[in-house]
Amino acid sequence: MLAEVRAGMAAAPPFRPEMPRTGKPFSVWMTNFGPLGWVSDRTGGYRYQPAHPVTGEPWPPIPEAILAVWREVARYRHDPEACLVNLYGPGARMGLHQDRDEETFDAPVVSISLGDRARFRLGGTERKDPTASFWLDSGDVLVLEGAARLAFHGIDRVVPDSSTLCPDLGRVNLTLRRVTRP
Ligand code: MD3
Ligand code: FE
Protein backbone atom coordinates (compact mmCIF):
# COMPACT_ATOMS: atom_id res chain seq x y z
CA MET A 1 0.00 0.00 0.00
CA LEU A 2 2.78 2.43 0.88
CA ALA A 3 4.47 1.79 -2.49
CA GLU A 4 1.19 2.69 -4.22
CA VAL A 5 0.90 5.85 -2.09
CA ARG A 6 4.44 6.85 -3.05
CA ALA A 7 3.70 6.31 -6.75
CA GLY A 8 0.57 8.48 -6.44
CA MET A 9 2.55 11.18 -4.63
CA ALA A 10 5.02 11.27 -7.53
CA ALA A 11 2.15 12.03 -9.93
CA ALA A 12 0.32 14.37 -7.54
CA PRO A 13 2.92 16.14 -5.39
CA PRO A 14 1.91 17.07 -1.84
CA PHE A 15 0.77 20.68 -1.41
CA ARG A 16 0.11 22.78 1.68
CA PRO A 17 -3.52 23.88 2.01
CA GLU A 18 -4.43 27.31 3.47
CA MET A 19 -7.18 28.31 5.87
CA PRO A 20 -10.12 30.10 4.26
CA ARG A 21 -10.00 33.93 4.56
CA THR A 22 -6.80 34.11 6.67
CA GLY A 23 -4.60 32.14 4.28
CA LYS A 24 -2.79 30.60 7.27
CA PRO A 25 -1.04 27.46 5.98
CA PHE A 26 -1.89 24.04 7.41
CA SER A 27 0.95 22.22 9.18
CA VAL A 28 -0.19 19.03 7.39
CA TRP A 29 0.80 18.57 3.73
CA MET A 30 -1.80 16.89 1.52
CA THR A 31 -2.51 15.27 -1.79
CA ASN A 32 -5.45 13.22 -3.12
CA PHE A 33 -6.29 10.18 -5.22
CA GLY A 34 -9.60 9.50 -6.96
CA PRO A 35 -12.07 11.48 -9.10
CA LEU A 36 -12.40 14.25 -6.49
CA GLY A 37 -9.83 15.72 -4.14
CA TRP A 38 -10.15 17.99 -1.11
CA VAL A 39 -8.34 21.32 -1.32
CA SER A 40 -8.42 24.63 0.55
CA ASP A 41 -7.01 28.07 -0.09
CA ARG A 42 -7.58 31.60 1.20
CA THR A 43 -9.97 32.74 -1.53
CA GLY A 44 -11.76 29.52 -2.47
CA GLY A 45 -12.16 27.88 0.95
CA TYR A 46 -12.70 24.18 1.60
CA ARG A 47 -13.91 22.27 -1.47
CA TYR A 48 -13.57 19.16 -3.62
CA GLN A 49 -12.25 19.46 -7.16
CA PRO A 50 -11.22 17.05 -9.95
CA ALA A 51 -7.73 18.52 -10.50
CA HIS A 52 -4.55 19.18 -8.50
CA PRO A 53 -4.40 22.86 -7.43
CA VAL A 54 -0.75 23.29 -8.51
CA THR A 55 -0.26 20.98 -11.52
CA GLY A 56 -3.83 21.24 -12.85
CA GLU A 57 -3.71 17.49 -13.62
CA PRO A 58 -6.50 15.09 -12.65
CA TRP A 59 -5.79 13.25 -9.38
CA PRO A 60 -4.32 9.75 -9.82
CA PRO A 61 -6.74 6.84 -9.31
CA ILE A 62 -7.26 5.43 -5.83
CA PRO A 63 -4.81 2.49 -5.55
CA GLU A 64 -6.38 -0.99 -5.49
CA ALA A 65 -4.91 -1.89 -2.10
CA ILE A 66 -6.69 1.13 -0.60
CA LEU A 67 -10.00 0.43 -2.38
CA ALA A 68 -9.80 -3.14 -1.05
CA VAL A 69 -9.87 -1.83 2.54
CA TRP A 70 -12.99 0.28 1.84
CA ARG A 71 -14.74 -2.68 0.18
CA GLU A 72 -13.98 -4.83 3.19
CA VAL A 73 -14.95 -2.47 6.01
CA ALA A 74 -17.39 0.15 4.66
CA ARG A 75 -20.91 -1.16 4.74
CA TYR A 76 -21.74 0.86 1.62
CA ARG A 77 -22.62 -0.23 -1.91
CA HIS A 78 -20.48 2.32 -3.81
CA ASP A 79 -16.75 3.03 -3.96
CA PRO A 80 -15.29 6.21 -2.43
CA GLU A 81 -14.65 9.23 -4.69
CA ALA A 82 -11.91 10.85 -2.62
CA CYS A 83 -8.81 9.52 -0.90
CA LEU A 84 -7.22 12.40 1.00
CA VAL A 85 -3.57 11.77 1.84
CA ASN A 86 -2.49 13.67 4.97
CA LEU A 87 1.25 13.89 5.63
CA TYR A 88 2.37 14.72 9.17
CA GLY A 89 6.00 15.79 9.42
CA PRO A 90 7.61 17.05 12.65
CA GLY A 91 5.18 19.19 14.68
CA ALA A 92 2.20 18.78 12.34
CA ARG A 93 -1.25 18.62 13.91
CA MET A 94 -4.91 18.97 12.93
CA GLY A 95 -7.29 21.01 15.05
CA LEU A 96 -10.69 19.76 16.21
CA HIS A 97 -13.14 19.88 13.26
CA GLN A 98 -16.08 18.13 11.59
CA ASP A 99 -15.92 16.64 8.08
CA ARG A 100 -18.88 18.33 6.40
CA ASP A 101 -17.73 19.42 2.97
CA GLU A 102 -19.44 16.40 1.35
CA GLU A 103 -22.90 16.38 -0.28
CA THR A 104 -23.88 13.25 1.59
CA PHE A 105 -23.17 11.99 5.10
CA ASP A 106 -24.89 8.65 4.44
CA ALA A 107 -21.63 6.97 3.48
CA PRO A 108 -19.07 6.15 6.14
CA VAL A 109 -15.60 7.72 6.27
CA VAL A 110 -12.76 5.21 6.41
CA SER A 111 -9.33 6.23 7.70
CA ILE A 112 -6.09 4.23 7.40
CA SER A 113 -3.04 5.25 9.44
CA LEU A 114 0.54 4.46 8.36
CA GLY A 115 3.87 5.33 9.96
CA ASP A 116 4.31 7.28 13.19
CA ARG A 117 1.75 7.01 15.98
CA ALA A 118 -0.63 9.89 16.68
CA ARG A 119 -2.83 11.08 19.53
CA PHE A 120 -6.35 11.22 18.08
CA ARG A 121 -9.17 13.11 19.81
CA LEU A 122 -12.81 12.24 19.20
CA GLY A 123 -15.77 14.23 20.55
CA GLY A 124 -19.48 14.47 19.90
CA THR A 125 -21.53 16.29 17.29
CA GLU A 126 -21.28 19.63 19.16
CA ARG A 127 -17.95 21.40 19.66
CA LYS A 128 -18.66 21.69 23.41
CA ASP A 129 -19.18 17.93 23.83
CA PRO A 130 -16.56 16.05 25.89
CA THR A 131 -13.76 14.34 23.99
CA ALA A 132 -11.80 11.13 24.45
CA SER A 133 -8.26 10.45 23.19
CA PHE A 134 -6.86 7.35 21.52
CA TRP A 135 -3.57 6.34 19.90
CA LEU A 136 -3.64 5.70 16.17
CA ASP A 137 -0.83 3.36 15.16
CA SER A 138 0.47 2.24 11.79
CA GLY A 139 -2.05 -0.17 10.26
CA ASP A 140 -5.01 1.07 12.29
CA VAL A 141 -8.26 1.48 10.34
CA LEU A 142 -11.18 3.57 11.59
CA VAL A 143 -14.73 3.45 10.22
CA LEU A 144 -16.87 6.48 11.11
CA GLU A 145 -20.56 5.98 10.40
CA GLY A 146 -23.91 6.92 11.83
CA ALA A 147 -23.68 9.61 14.52
CA ALA A 148 -19.86 9.31 14.54
CA ARG A 149 -19.75 10.51 10.91
CA LEU A 150 -20.35 14.07 12.13
CA ALA A 151 -18.32 13.89 15.34
CA PHE A 152 -15.65 16.52 16.04
CA HIS A 153 -12.15 15.07 15.79
CA GLY A 154 -8.51 16.07 15.42
CA ILE A 155 -4.87 15.04 15.77
CA ASP A 156 -3.16 16.61 18.81
CA ARG A 157 0.36 15.36 18.14
CA VAL A 158 2.45 12.78 16.35
CA VAL A 159 5.22 10.84 18.09
CA PRO A 160 8.39 11.28 15.99
CA ASP A 161 10.32 8.13 14.99
CA SER A 162 7.73 5.82 16.58
CA SER A 163 7.47 3.66 13.44
CA THR A 164 10.11 2.36 11.06
CA LEU A 165 7.68 2.10 8.11
CA CYS A 166 8.43 5.44 6.39
CA PRO A 167 10.87 7.65 8.37
CA ASP A 168 11.01 10.13 5.48
CA LEU A 169 7.23 10.75 5.61
CA GLY A 170 6.54 10.59 9.35
CA ARG A 171 2.82 9.86 9.63
CA VAL A 172 0.56 9.21 6.62
CA ASN A 173 -3.22 9.14 6.98
CA LEU A 174 -5.49 8.04 4.14
CA THR A 175 -9.09 9.22 4.49
CA LEU A 176 -11.63 7.67 2.11
CA ARG A 177 -14.87 9.53 1.46
CA ARG A 178 -17.93 9.54 -0.71
CA VAL A 179 -18.46 13.17 -1.84
CA THR A 180 -21.59 13.07 -4.05
CA ARG A 181 -24.85 11.16 -3.70
CA PRO A 182 -24.56 7.97 -5.79
C1 MD3 B 1 -14.08 11.12 12.90
N1 MD3 B 1 -7.81 13.37 9.34
O1 MD3 B 1 -8.59 14.47 6.99
S1 MD3 B 1 -8.39 10.46 10.43
C2 MD3 B 1 -9.35 14.64 7.97
O2 MD3 B 1 -5.45 11.48 11.03
C3 MD3 B 1 -8.94 14.11 9.28
O3 MD3 B 1 -5.28 12.80 9.35
C4 MD3 B 1 -7.26 12.91 10.60
O4 MD3 B 1 -9.61 14.33 10.23
C5 MD3 B 1 -5.90 12.34 10.30
O5 MD3 B 1 -10.42 15.21 7.90
C6 MD3 B 1 -8.13 11.95 11.30
C7 MD3 B 1 -9.71 9.80 11.39
C8 MD3 B 1 -11.03 10.40 11.07
C9 MD3 B 1 -11.38 10.75 9.81
C10 MD3 B 1 -12.65 11.22 9.55
C11 MD3 B 1 -13.58 11.35 10.59
C12 MD3 B 1 -11.91 10.53 12.10
C13 MD3 B 1 -13.19 11.01 11.87
C14 MD3 B 1 -14.87 11.80 10.35
C15 MD3 B 1 -15.76 11.88 11.39
C16 MD3 B 1 -15.37 11.56 12.67
FE1 FE C 1 -11.50 15.12 9.58
Coordinates of C-alpha atoms and ligand atoms in Angstrom, one line a residue:
M1 CA 0.0 0.0 0.0
L2 CA 2.8 2.4 0.9
A3 CA 4.5 1.8 -2.5
E4 CA 1.2 2.7 -4.2
V5 CA 0.9 5.8 -2.1
R6 CA 4.4 6.9 -3.0
A7 CA 3.7 6.3 -6.8
G8 CA 0.6 8.5 -6.4
M9 CA 2.5 11.2 -4.6
A10 CA 5.0 11.3 -7.5
A11 CA 2.1 12.0 -9.9
A12 CA 0.3 14.4 -7.5
P13 CA 2.9 16.1 -5.4
P14 CA 1.9 17.1 -1.8
F15 CA 0.8 20.7 -1.4
R16 CA 0.1 22.8 1.7
P17 CA -3.5 23.9 2.0
E18 CA -4.4 27.3 3.5
M19 CA -7.2 28.3 5.9
P20 CA -10.1 30.1 4.3
R21 CA -10.0 33.9 4.6
T22 CA -6.8 34.1 6.7
G23 CA -4.6 32.1 4.3
K24 CA -2.8 30.6 7.3
P25 CA -1.0 27.5 6.0
F26 CA -1.9 24.0 7.4
S27 CA 0.9 22.2 9.2
V28 CA -0.2 19.0 7.4
W29 CA 0.8 18.6 3.7
M30 CA -1.8 16.9 1.5
T31 CA -2.5 15.3 -1.8
N32 CA -5.5 13.2 -3.1
F33 CA -6.3 10.2 -5.2
G34 CA -9.6 9.5 -7.0
P35 CA -12.1 11.5 -9.1
L36 CA -12.4 14.3 -6.5
G37 CA -9.8 15.7 -4.1
W38 CA -10.2 18.0 -1.1
V39 CA -8.3 21.3 -1.3
S40 CA -8.4 24.6 0.5
D41 CA -7.0 28.1 -0.1
R42 CA -7.6 31.6 1.2
T43 CA -10.0 32.7 -1.5
G44 CA -11.8 29.5 -2.5
G45 CA -12.2 27.9 1.0
Y46 CA -12.7 24.2 1.6
R47 CA -13.9 22.3 -1.5
Y48 CA -13.6 19.2 -3.6
Q49 CA -12.3 19.5 -7.2
P50 CA -11.2 17.1 -10.0
A51 CA -7.7 18.5 -10.5
H52 CA -4.5 19.2 -8.5
P53 CA -4.4 22.9 -7.4
V54 CA -0.7 23.3 -8.5
T55 CA -0.3 21.0 -11.5
G56 CA -3.8 21.2 -12.9
E57 CA -3.7 17.5 -13.6
P58 CA -6.5 15.1 -12.6
W59 CA -5.8 13.3 -9.4
P60 CA -4.3 9.7 -9.8
P61 CA -6.7 6.8 -9.3
I62 CA -7.3 5.4 -5.8
P63 CA -4.8 2.5 -5.6
E64 CA -6.4 -1.0 -5.5
A65 CA -4.9 -1.9 -2.1
I66 CA -6.7 1.1 -0.6
L67 CA -10.0 0.4 -2.4
A68 CA -9.8 -3.1 -1.0
V69 CA -9.9 -1.8 2.5
W70 CA -13.0 0.3 1.8
R71 CA -14.7 -2.7 0.2
E72 CA -14.0 -4.8 3.2
V73 CA -14.9 -2.5 6.0
A74 CA -17.4 0.2 4.7
R75 CA -20.9 -1.2 4.7
Y76 CA -21.7 0.9 1.6
R77 CA -22.6 -0.2 -1.9
H78 CA -20.5 2.3 -3.8
D79 CA -16.7 3.0 -4.0
P80 CA -15.3 6.2 -2.4
E81 CA -14.6 9.2 -4.7
A82 CA -11.9 10.8 -2.6
C83 CA -8.8 9.5 -0.9
L84 CA -7.2 12.4 1.0
V85 CA -3.6 11.8 1.8
N86 CA -2.5 13.7 5.0
L87 CA 1.3 13.9 5.6
Y88 CA 2.4 14.7 9.2
G89 CA 6.0 15.8 9.4
P90 CA 7.6 17.1 12.6
G91 CA 5.2 19.2 14.7
A92 CA 2.2 18.8 12.3
R93 CA -1.3 18.6 13.9
M94 CA -4.9 19.0 12.9
G95 CA -7.3 21.0 15.1
L96 CA -10.7 19.8 16.2
H97 CA -13.1 19.9 13.3
Q98 CA -16.1 18.1 11.6
D99 CA -15.9 16.6 8.1
R100 CA -18.9 18.3 6.4
D101 CA -17.7 19.4 3.0
E102 CA -19.4 16.4 1.3
E103 CA -22.9 16.4 -0.3
T104 CA -23.9 13.3 1.6
F105 CA -23.2 12.0 5.1
D106 CA -24.9 8.7 4.4
A107 CA -21.6 7.0 3.5
P108 CA -19.1 6.1 6.1
V109 CA -15.6 7.7 6.3
V110 CA -12.8 5.2 6.4
S111 CA -9.3 6.2 7.7
I112 CA -6.1 4.2 7.4
S113 CA -3.0 5.2 9.4
L114 CA 0.5 4.5 8.4
G115 CA 3.9 5.3 10.0
D116 CA 4.3 7.3 13.2
R117 CA 1.7 7.0 16.0
A118 CA -0.6 9.9 16.7
R119 CA -2.8 11.1 19.5
F120 CA -6.4 11.2 18.1
R121 CA -9.2 13.1 19.8
L122 CA -12.8 12.2 19.2
G123 CA -15.8 14.2 20.6
G124 CA -19.5 14.5 19.9
T125 CA -21.5 16.3 17.3
E126 CA -21.3 19.6 19.2
R127 CA -18.0 21.4 19.7
K128 CA -18.7 21.7 23.4
D129 CA -19.2 17.9 23.8
P130 CA -16.6 16.1 25.9
T131 CA -13.8 14.3 24.0
A132 CA -11.8 11.1 24.5
S133 CA -8.3 10.5 23.2
F134 CA -6.9 7.4 21.5
W135 CA -3.6 6.3 19.9
L136 CA -3.6 5.7 16.2
D137 CA -0.8 3.4 15.2
S138 CA 0.5 2.2 11.8
G139 CA -2.1 -0.2 10.3
D140 CA -5.0 1.1 12.3
V141 CA -8.3 1.5 10.3
L142 CA -11.2 3.6 11.6
V143 CA -14.7 3.5 10.2
L144 CA -16.9 6.5 11.1
E145 CA -20.6 6.0 10.4
G146 CA -23.9 6.9 11.8
A147 CA -23.7 9.6 14.5
A148 CA -19.9 9.3 14.5
R149 CA -19.8 10.5 10.9
L150 CA -20.3 14.1 12.1
A151 CA -18.3 13.9 15.3
F152 CA -15.7 16.5 16.0
H153 CA -12.1 15.1 15.8
G154 CA -8.5 16.1 15.4
I155 CA -4.9 15.0 15.8
D156 CA -3.2 16.6 18.8
R157 CA 0.4 15.4 18.1
V158 CA 2.5 12.8 16.3
V159 CA 5.2 10.8 18.1
P160 CA 8.4 11.3 16.0
D161 CA 10.3 8.1 15.0
S162 CA 7.7 5.8 16.6
S163 CA 7.5 3.7 13.4
T164 CA 10.1 2.4 11.1
L165 CA 7.7 2.1 8.1
C166 CA 8.4 5.4 6.4
P167 CA 10.9 7.6 8.4
D168 CA 11.0 10.1 5.5
L169 CA 7.2 10.8 5.6
G170 CA 6.5 10.6 9.4
R171 CA 2.8 9.9 9.6
V172 CA 0.6 9.2 6.6
N173 CA -3.2 9.1 7.0
L174 CA -5.5 8.0 4.1
T175 CA -9.1 9.2 4.5
L176 CA -11.6 7.7 2.1
R177 CA -14.9 9.5 1.5
R178 CA -17.9 9.5 -0.7
V179 CA -18.5 13.2 -1.8
T180 CA -21.6 13.1 -4.1
R181 CA -24.8 11.2 -3.7
P182 CA -24.6 8.0 -5.8
Ligands
MD3_1 C1 -14.1 11.1 12.9 N1 -7.8 13.4 9.3 O1 -8.6 14.5 7.0 S1 -8.4 10.5 10.4 C2 -9.3 14.6 8.0 O2 -5.4 11.5 11.0 C3 -8.9 14.1 9.3 O3 -5.3 12.8 9.3 C4 -7.3 12.9 10.6 O4 -9.6 14.3 10.2 C5 -5.9 12.3 10.3 O5 -10.4 15.2 7.9 C6 -8.1 11.9 11.3 C7 -9.7 9.8 11.4 C8 -11.0 10.4 11.1 C9 -11.4 10.8 9.8 C10 -12.7 11.2 9.5 C11 -13.6 11.3 10.6 C12 -11.9 10.5 12.1 C13 -13.2 11.0 11.9 C14 -14.9 11.8 10.4 C15 -15.8 11.9 11.4 C16 -15.4 11.6 12.7
FE2 FE -11.5 15.1 9.6

